[in-house]
Amino acid sequence: MEIARPALHCGRCLQNEPSWDRIVIIARYMEPLSQLIHHFKFQKSFFLDRTLARLLLLAVYDARRIYGLTLPDVLIPVPLYHFRQWQRGYNQADLLAQQLSKWLKIPVDNQLVQRCKHTHTQRGLSATDRRKNLRHAFQLSDKQSKCRYQSVALIDDVITTGSTLNEIAKLLRKAGIQHIQVWGLART
């Protein structure tokens, strides 16, 4: 498995600046990591949460050591639409966040961001179609009129174009969150 070389910016981020501040990933979406993620996400291998979260934890530790990454106030898993979560039986991002929360002693808030619109799967869509697909797909919880966090880490499994994370990050910025990190298993 080729491990991603630590870098502050990737070529894609330099061309289209994302709405978040920092990103931490384990590696590129290649075997054997891609196979583990596929089993975790689509073949009900939810027991892989601990293994994959441990790899992500090591990537976070490396980012702290190499770049001085600061830990956030809270971890926010990317939400699934309720029907998709019911079909799958779990939200893989939430399982990862729960494991990381235990090890890092950082709370998880899986209520702040809600997926309010059913969208087609992002697989196979162009970057433009992904952005259109996700327009107005997320909202902040009604209970959170003013967000009490200054720094958050969005937890996701695979980052392709970053459209999902950009939509969420824009909402969080409007709520007054100053620093947004993205922690993911892999980037395609």
Coordinates of C-alpha atoms in Angstrom, one line a residue:
M1 CA 0.0 0.0 0.0
E2 CA 1.4 3.4 -1.0
I3 CA 1.1 5.8 1.9
A4 CA 0.3 9.4 1.0
R5 CA 3.3 11.6 1.4
P6 CA 2.5 14.4 3.9
A7 CA 1.8 17.6 2.1
L8 CA 0.1 20.9 3.0
H9 CA -1.7 21.1 -0.3
C10 CA -2.6 18.9 -3.2
G11 CA -2.9 20.0 -6.8
R12 CA -6.7 19.8 -6.8
C13 CA -6.9 22.0 -3.6
L14 CA -4.5 24.6 -5.2
Q15 CA -6.8 24.8 -8.3
N16 CA -10.2 24.9 -6.4
E17 CA -9.7 26.1 -2.8
P18 CA -11.9 24.0 -0.5
S19 CA -14.1 25.4 2.2
W20 CA -12.1 23.6 4.9
D21 CA -8.7 24.4 6.4
R22 CA -6.9 21.1 6.7
I23 CA -7.3 17.5 5.5
V24 CA -5.9 14.3 7.0
I25 CA -6.2 11.0 5.1
I26 CA -4.6 7.6 5.5
A27 CA -3.6 7.1 1.8
R28 CA -4.8 7.2 -1.8
Y29 CA -7.8 5.0 -2.6
M30 CA -5.8 2.0 -3.7
E31 CA -5.6 -1.6 -2.7
P32 CA -5.5 -3.0 -0.1
L33 CA -7.1 0.1 1.6
S34 CA -9.7 0.5 -1.0
Q35 CA -10.7 -3.2 -0.6
L36 CA -11.1 -2.7 3.2
I37 CA -13.2 0.4 2.8
H38 CA -15.4 -1.3 0.2
H39 CA -16.0 -4.2 2.6
F40 CA -16.6 -1.8 5.5
K41 CA -19.1 0.4 3.5
F42 CA -20.9 -2.0 1.3
Q43 CA -20.6 -5.5 2.6
K44 CA -21.8 -5.0 6.2
S45 CA -18.2 -5.4 7.6
F46 CA -18.9 -2.8 10.2
F47 CA -16.4 -4.6 12.5
L48 CA -13.6 -3.0 10.4
D49 CA -14.4 0.3 12.1
R50 CA -11.7 -0.2 14.7
T51 CA -9.0 -1.1 12.2
L52 CA -9.7 1.7 9.8
A53 CA -10.2 4.2 12.6
R54 CA -6.8 3.2 14.1
L55 CA -5.1 3.8 10.7
L56 CA -6.8 7.3 10.6
L57 CA -5.7 7.9 14.2
L58 CA -2.1 7.3 13.1
A59 CA -2.5 9.7 10.2
V60 CA -3.8 12.4 12.7
Y61 CA -0.8 11.8 15.0
D62 CA 1.5 12.2 12.0
A63 CA -0.2 15.5 11.0
R64 CA 0.2 16.7 14.5
R65 CA 3.9 15.8 14.6
I66 CA 4.8 17.0 11.1
Y67 CA 2.5 20.1 10.7
G68 CA 1.4 21.0 14.2
L69 CA -2.2 20.0 13.5
T70 CA -4.3 21.1 16.5
L71 CA -7.1 18.8 17.7
P72 CA -10.7 20.0 17.2
D73 CA -13.4 20.7 19.8
V74 CA -15.6 18.0 18.3
L75 CA -15.8 15.3 15.6
I76 CA -18.7 15.5 13.2
P77 CA -19.4 12.5 11.0
V78 CA -20.8 13.1 7.6
P79 CA -24.5 12.1 7.9
L80 CA -26.3 9.7 5.7
Y81 CA -29.9 10.3 4.6
H82 CA -32.1 8.3 7.0
F83 CA -33.3 5.8 4.4
R84 CA -29.8 5.1 3.2
Q85 CA -28.6 4.6 6.8
W86 CA -31.6 2.3 7.4
Q87 CA -30.7 0.2 4.3
R88 CA -27.0 0.0 5.2
G89 CA -27.7 -0.6 8.9
Y90 CA -25.1 1.9 10.1
N91 CA -23.3 5.1 9.2
Q92 CA -19.7 4.3 8.5
A93 CA -18.5 7.8 9.2
D94 CA -20.2 7.7 12.6
L95 CA -18.6 4.4 13.5
L96 CA -15.2 5.9 12.7
A97 CA -15.9 9.0 14.7
Q98 CA -17.0 7.0 17.7
Q99 CA -13.7 5.0 17.8
L100 CA -11.6 8.2 17.3
S101 CA -13.6 9.9 20.1
K102 CA -12.7 7.2 22.6
W103 CA -9.0 7.3 21.7
L104 CA -8.6 11.1 21.4
K105 CA -11.1 12.1 24.2
I106 CA -12.9 14.4 21.8
P107 CA -16.8 14.3 21.7
V108 CA -18.8 13.4 18.7
D109 CA -21.8 15.5 17.6
N110 CA -23.8 13.5 15.1
Q111 CA -26.9 15.8 15.5
L112 CA -25.4 19.1 14.4
V113 CA -25.4 18.4 10.7
Q114 CA -28.3 16.6 9.1
R115 CA -28.9 15.3 5.7
C116 CA -32.3 16.6 4.7
K117 CA -32.5 15.5 1.1
H118 CA -32.2 12.1 -0.5
T119 CA -29.5 12.3 -3.2
H120 CA -28.4 9.9 -5.8
T121 CA -25.1 8.1 -5.1
Q122 CA -22.1 10.2 -5.9
R123 CA -20.3 7.3 -7.6
G124 CA -19.8 7.9 -11.3
L125 CA -20.9 11.6 -11.3
S126 CA -18.7 14.3 -12.6
A127 CA -17.5 17.1 -10.2
T128 CA -20.2 19.5 -11.5
D129 CA -22.9 16.8 -11.2
R130 CA -21.8 16.0 -7.7
R131 CA -22.1 19.7 -6.7
K132 CA -25.6 19.9 -8.2
N133 CA -26.6 16.6 -6.6
L134 CA -25.6 17.9 -3.1
R135 CA -27.2 21.4 -3.3
H136 CA -29.4 21.9 -0.3
A137 CA -28.8 18.3 0.9
F138 CA -27.6 19.3 4.4
Q139 CA -28.9 21.5 7.1
L140 CA -27.9 22.4 10.7
S141 CA -30.0 21.1 13.5
D142 CA -32.8 23.5 14.5
K143 CA -31.6 23.1 18.1
Q144 CA -28.2 24.6 17.2
S145 CA -29.1 28.2 16.3
K146 CA -25.6 29.3 17.2
C147 CA -22.9 26.8 17.2
R148 CA -20.8 26.6 20.3
Y149 CA -17.7 25.1 18.6
Q150 CA -14.7 27.0 17.3
S151 CA -13.0 24.0 15.6
V152 CA -14.4 20.8 14.1
A153 CA -13.2 17.8 12.2
L154 CA -15.6 16.3 9.6
I155 CA -15.2 12.6 9.5
D156 CA -15.8 10.8 6.1
D157 CA -14.6 7.6 4.5
V158 CA -13.6 8.5 0.9
I159 CA -13.0 11.9 -0.4
T160 CA -13.3 12.2 -4.2
T161 CA -14.1 15.8 -5.3
G162 CA -14.8 17.1 -1.8
S163 CA -18.3 18.3 -2.8
T164 CA -20.0 16.7 0.2
L165 CA -17.5 18.2 2.6
N166 CA -17.6 21.6 0.9
E167 CA -21.4 21.8 1.3
I168 CA -21.1 20.9 5.0
A169 CA -18.2 23.2 5.6
K170 CA -20.1 26.2 4.1
L171 CA -22.9 25.6 6.5
L172 CA -20.5 25.4 9.4
R173 CA -18.8 28.6 8.4
K174 CA -22.2 30.4 8.4
A175 CA -22.7 29.1 11.9
G176 CA -19.5 30.7 13.0
I177 CA -17.1 27.8 13.1
Q178 CA -13.6 29.2 12.6
H179 CA -11.5 26.2 11.9
I180 CA -12.7 23.1 9.9
Q181 CA -10.6 20.0 9.3
V182 CA -11.5 17.0 7.2
W183 CA -10.4 13.5 8.4
G184 CA -10.9 10.7 5.9
L185 CA -9.8 7.2 5.1
A186 CA -8.7 7.8 1.5
R187 CA -8.7 10.3 -1.3
T188 CA -9.3 9.2 -4.9

